[in-house]
Amino acid sequence: ETGVTQTPRHLVMGMTNKKSLKCEQHLGHNAMYWYKQSAKKPLELMFVYSLEERVENNSVPSRFSPECPNSSHLFLHLHTLQPEDSALYLCASSQFGGNTEAFFGQGTRLTVV
Amino acid sequence: AQSVTQPDIHITVSEGASLELRCNYSYGATPYLFWYVQSPGQGLQLLLKYFSGDTLVQGIKGFEAEFKRSQSSFNLRKPSVHWSDAAEYFCAVGLISNFGNEKLTFGTGTRLTIIP
């Protein structure tokens, strides 16, 4: 149990579908993150939320839409995805202020068909 | 911008043998350094971290890493590997942004295979 829970663990969706990934952290952290892990590429930071406010968007296409309703929950809304968006999507949380590390969820394996 | 290089894509070692995974980073100041491990189909688990102080840090599962500023390296070591250590290992550099949150830059990972 890492303290960061992601659902679903696996998702297959068509290019015209709309789906959402959910992340919940039970660690009392104040920052949450979405990372994308594709084969043979480094983990890519997608979005950062600090104190429920989006503070970073690393040039992610608009077909990915994050939402952070409170400090414990983070969503990634997906619509009209492309096959190259198939990847493992990892959520993480941390408590900024020095001497802290990010805790990761187990990820959602997304396949776009 | 910071960057992380893990020069070994895949390493195979025999069970019981020693292990060293290499990591080099590029960053203008002293960074926060991390090693994470990922088993197939799983998320990332923190093995150890370096923020300041003693340059030799101990982690979980018998791993250690040494920060060498002169070489910009943070290599991961284990004196005797176990079959359960087979996984993908990621080195990461962290920095605190203007907003106070932590940005991690990851290397491409090293896949470790253990043979009997």
PDB file of N, CA and C in Angstrom, chain B residues 1-46:
ATOM      1  N   ALA B   1      18.388  23.509 -17.885  1.00  0.00           N
ATOM      2  CA  ALA B   1      17.451  22.515 -17.367  1.00  0.00           C
ATOM      3  C   ALA B   1      18.224  21.289 -16.905  1.00  0.00           C
ATOM      4  N   GLN B   2      17.658  20.646 -15.904  1.00  0.00           N
ATOM      5  CA  GLN B   2      18.344  19.469 -15.381  1.00  0.00           C
ATOM      6  C   GLN B   2      18.103  18.280 -16.302  1.00  0.00           C
ATOM      7  N   SER B   3      19.016  17.306 -16.245  1.00  0.00           N
ATOM      8  CA  SER B   3      18.860  16.072 -17.015  1.00  0.00           C
ATOM      9  C   SER B   3      19.501  14.939 -16.247  1.00  0.00           C
ATOM     10  N   VAL B   4      19.087  13.738 -16.573  1.00  0.00           N
ATOM     11  CA  VAL B   4      19.591  12.534 -15.918  1.00  0.00           C
ATOM     12  C   VAL B   4      19.947  11.528 -16.992  1.00  0.00           C
ATOM     13  N   THR B   5      21.109  10.913 -16.856  1.00  0.00           N
ATOM     14  CA  THR B   5      21.558   9.898 -17.799  1.00  0.00           C
ATOM     15  C   THR B   5      21.800   8.593 -17.068  1.00  0.00           C
ATOM     16  N   GLN B   6      21.144   7.557 -17.544  1.00  0.00           N
ATOM     17  CA  GLN B   6      21.432   6.203 -17.082  1.00  0.00           C
ATOM     18  C   GLN B   6      22.000   5.463 -18.284  1.00  0.00           C
ATOM     19  N   PRO B   7      23.304   5.287 -18.328  1.00  0.00           N
ATOM     20  CA  PRO B   7      23.922   4.790 -19.550  1.00  0.00           C
ATOM     21  C   PRO B   7      23.644   3.326 -19.864  1.00  0.00           C
ATOM     22  N   ASP B   8      23.257   2.560 -18.873  1.00  0.00           N
ATOM     23  CA  ASP B   8      23.010   1.136 -19.077  1.00  0.00           C
ATOM     24  C   ASP B   8      21.522   0.887 -19.207  1.00  0.00           C
ATOM     25  N   ILE B   9      21.102   0.445 -20.402  1.00  0.00           N
ATOM     26  CA  ILE B   9      19.681   0.170 -20.618  1.00  0.00           C
ATOM     27  C   ILE B   9      19.279  -1.135 -19.939  1.00  0.00           C
ATOM     28  N   HIS B  10      20.178  -2.118 -19.998  1.00  0.00           N
ATOM     29  CA  HIS B  10      19.863  -3.446 -19.489  1.00  0.00           C
ATOM     30  C   HIS B  10      21.130  -4.048 -18.882  1.00  0.00           C
ATOM     31  N   ILE B  11      20.990  -4.572 -17.673  1.00  0.00           N
ATOM     32  CA  ILE B  11      22.095  -5.232 -16.997  1.00  0.00           C
ATOM     33  C   ILE B  11      21.632  -6.598 -16.521  1.00  0.00           C
ATOM     34  N   THR B  12      22.498  -7.593 -16.705  1.00  0.00           N
ATOM     35  CA  THR B  12      22.216  -8.944 -16.221  1.00  0.00           C
ATOM     36  C   THR B  12      23.309  -9.336 -15.235  1.00  0.00           C
ATOM     37  N   VAL B  13      22.887  -9.769 -14.060  1.00  0.00           N
ATOM     38  CA  VAL B  13      23.848 -10.230 -13.059  1.00  0.00           C
ATOM     39  C   VAL B  13      23.367 -11.548 -12.479  1.00  0.00           C
ATOM     40  N   SER B  14      24.307 -12.290 -11.935  1.00  0.00           N
ATOM     41  CA  SER B  14      23.976 -13.558 -11.293  1.00  0.00           C
ATOM     42  C   SER B  14      23.509 -13.305  -9.868  1.00  0.00           C
ATOM     43  N   GLU B  15      22.593 -14.144  -9.431  1.00  0.00           N
ATOM     44  CA  GLU B  15      22.111 -14.026  -8.058  1.00  0.00           C
ATOM     45  C   GLU B  15      23.293 -14.178  -7.095  1.00  0.00           C
ATOM     46  N   GLY B  16      23.355 -13.284  -6.134  1.00  0.00           N
ATOM     47  CA  GLY B  16      24.460 -13.285  -5.186  1.00  0.00           C
ATOM     48  C   GLY B  16      25.617 -12.388  -5.565  1.00  0.00           C
ATOM     49  N   ALA B  17      25.649 -11.962  -6.804  1.00  0.00           N
ATOM     50  CA  ALA B  17      26.726 -11.070  -7.259  1.00  0.00           C
ATOM     51  C   ALA B  17      26.433  -9.645  -6.832  1.00  0.00           C
ATOM     52  N   SER B  18      27.475  -8.822  -6.898  1.00  0.00           N
ATOM     53  CA  SER B  18      27.296  -7.410  -6.560  1.00  0.00           C
ATOM     54  C   SER B  18      26.727  -6.654  -7.755  1.00  0.00           C
ATOM     55  N   LEU B  19      26.172  -5.482  -7.462  1.00  0.00           N
ATOM     56  CA  LEU B  19      25.496  -4.699  -8.491  1.00  0.00           C
ATOM     57  C   LEU B  19      25.867  -3.235  -8.354  1.00  0.00           C
ATOM     58  N   GLU B  20      26.072  -2.580  -9.493  1.00  0.00           N
ATOM     59  CA  GLU B  20      26.189  -1.130  -9.504  1.00  0.00           C
ATOM     60  C   GLU B  20      25.459  -0.598 -10.731  1.00  0.00           C
ATOM     61  N   LEU B  21      24.516   0.275 -10.497  1.00  0.00           N
ATOM     62  CA  LEU B  21      23.777   0.942 -11.574  1.00  0.00           C
ATOM     63  C   LEU B  21      24.220   2.401 -11.608  1.00  0.00           C
ATOM     64  N   ARG B  22      24.547   2.847 -12.800  1.00  0.00           N
ATOM     65  CA  ARG B  22      25.111   4.177 -12.950  1.00  0.00           C
ATOM     66  C   ARG B  22      24.048   5.243 -13.212  1.00  0.00           C
ATOM     67  N   CYS B  23      24.331   6.421 -12.678  1.00  0.00           N
ATOM     68  CA  CYS B  23      23.451   7.570 -12.881  1.00  0.00           C
ATOM     69  C   CYS B  23      24.300   8.830 -12.880  1.00  0.00           C
ATOM     70  N   ASN B  24      24.168   9.620 -13.918  1.00  0.00           N
ATOM     71  CA  ASN B  24      24.815  10.920 -13.988  1.00  0.00           C
ATOM     72  C   ASN B  24      23.757  11.987 -14.203  1.00  0.00           C
ATOM     73  N   TYR B  25      23.974  13.120 -13.598  1.00  0.00           N
ATOM     74  CA  TYR B  25      22.973  14.170 -13.708  1.00  0.00           C
ATOM     75  C   TYR B  25      23.640  15.460 -14.146  1.00  0.00           C
ATOM     76  N   SER B  26      22.807  16.333 -14.645  1.00  0.00           N
ATOM     77  CA  SER B  26      23.268  17.662 -15.026  1.00  0.00           C
ATOM     78  C   SER B  26      22.344  18.662 -14.358  1.00  0.00           C
ATOM     79  N   TYR B  27      22.931  19.482 -13.488  1.00  0.00           N
ATOM     80  CA  TYR B  27      22.135  20.466 -12.761  1.00  0.00           C
ATOM     81  C   TYR B  27      23.062  21.511 -12.199  1.00  0.00           C
ATOM     82  N   GLY B  28      22.625  22.754 -12.163  1.00  0.00           N
ATOM     83  CA  GLY B  28      23.500  23.845 -11.776  1.00  0.00           C
ATOM     84  C   GLY B  28      23.842  23.914 -10.313  1.00  0.00           C
ATOM     85  N   ALA B  29      23.019  23.343  -9.475  1.00  0.00           N
ATOM     86  CA  ALA B  29      23.267  23.388  -8.035  1.00  0.00           C
ATOM     87  C   ALA B  29      23.215  21.971  -7.495  1.00  0.00           C
ATOM     88  N   THR B  30      23.312  21.834  -6.204  1.00  0.00           N
ATOM     89  CA  THR B  30      23.193  20.506  -5.622  1.00  0.00           C
ATOM     90  C   THR B  30      21.732  20.081  -5.675  1.00  0.00           C
ATOM     91  N   PRO B  31      21.463  19.022  -6.370  1.00  0.00           N
ATOM     92  CA  PRO B  31      20.064  18.617  -6.539  1.00  0.00           C
ATOM     93  C   PRO B  31      19.612  17.677  -5.437  1.00  0.00           C
ATOM     94  N   TYR B  32      18.345  17.441  -5.433  1.00  0.00           N
ATOM     95  CA  TYR B  32      17.824  16.309  -4.683  1.00  0.00           C
ATOM     96  C   TYR B  32      17.927  15.108  -5.622  1.00  0.00           C
ATOM     97  N   LEU B  33      18.380  13.980  -5.132  1.00  0.00           N
ATOM     98  CA  LEU B  33      18.595  12.802  -5.965  1.00  0.00           C
ATOM     99  C   LEU B  33      17.837  11.615  -5.411  1.00  0.00           C
ATOM    100  N   PHE B  34      17.297  10.822  -6.308  1.00  0.00           N
ATOM    101  CA  PHE B  34      16.451   9.702  -5.910  1.00  0.00           C
ATOM    102  C   PHE B  34      16.757   8.486  -6.782  1.00  0.00           C
ATOM    103  N   TRP B  35      16.536   7.323  -6.195  1.00  0.00           N
ATOM    104  CA  TRP B  35      16.445   6.088  -6.954  1.00  0.00           C
ATOM    105  C   TRP B  35      15.085   5.453  -6.656  1.00  0.00           C
ATOM    106  N   TYR B  36      14.383   5.126  -7.750  1.00  0.00           N
ATOM    107  CA  TYR B  36      13.107   4.439  -7.636  1.00  0.00           C
ATOM    108  C   TYR B  36      13.228   3.090  -8.336  1.00  0.00           C
ATOM    109  N   VAL B  37      12.393   2.131  -7.906  1.00  0.00           N
ATOM    110  CA  VAL B  37      12.334   0.827  -8.546  1.00  0.00           C
ATOM    111  C   VAL B  37      10.903   0.568  -8.991  1.00  0.00           C
ATOM    112  N   GLN B  38      10.790  -0.076 -10.129  1.00  0.00           N
ATOM    113  CA  GLN B  38       9.466  -0.392 -10.673  1.00  0.00           C
ATOM    114  C   GLN B  38       9.426  -1.851 -11.101  1.00  0.00           C
ATOM    115  N   SER B  39       8.553  -2.613 -10.470  1.00  0.00           N
ATOM    116  CA  SER B  39       8.324  -3.989 -10.884  1.00  0.00           C
ATOM    117  C   SER B  39       7.295  -3.981 -12.002  1.00  0.00           C
ATOM    118  N   PRO B  40       7.267  -5.038 -12.812  1.00  0.00           N
ATOM    119  CA  PRO B  40       6.346  -5.050 -13.963  1.00  0.00           C
ATOM    120  C   PRO B  40       4.907  -4.778 -13.559  1.00  0.00           C
ATOM    121  N   GLY B  41       4.287  -3.846 -14.271  1.00  0.00           N
ATOM    122  CA  GLY B  41       2.890  -3.522 -14.017  1.00  0.00           C
ATOM    123  C   GLY B  41       2.630  -2.741 -12.754  1.00  0.00           C
ATOM    124  N   GLN B  42       3.674  -2.269 -12.130  1.00  0.00           N
ATOM    125  CA  GLN B  42       3.514  -1.546 -10.863  1.00  0.00           C
ATOM    126  C   GLN B  42       3.968  -0.097 -10.980  1.00  0.00           C
ATOM    127  N   GLY B  43       3.667   0.658  -9.939  1.00  0.00           N
ATOM    128  CA  GLY B  43       4.154   2.025  -9.885  1.00  0.00           C
ATOM    129  C   GLY B  43       5.590   2.067  -9.405  1.00  0.00           C
ATOM    130  N   LEU B  44       6.054   3.254  -9.078  1.00  0.00           N
ATOM    131  CA  LEU B  44       7.432   3.432  -8.645  1.00  0.00           C
ATOM    132  C   LEU B  44       7.516   3.434  -7.118  1.00  0.00           C
ATOM    133  N   GLN B  45       8.501   2.727  -6.617  1.00  0.00           N
ATOM    134  CA  GLN B  45       8.740   2.689  -5.174  1.00  0.00           C
ATOM    135  C   GLN B  45      10.091   3.330  -4.899  1.00  0.00           C
ATOM    136  N   LEU B  46      10.138   4.207  -3.919  1.00  0.00           N
ATOM    137  CA  LEU B  46      11.386   4.880  -3.581  1.00  0.00           C
ATOM    138  C   LEU B  46      12.340   3.923  -2.883  1.00  0.00           C
TER     139      LEU B  46
END
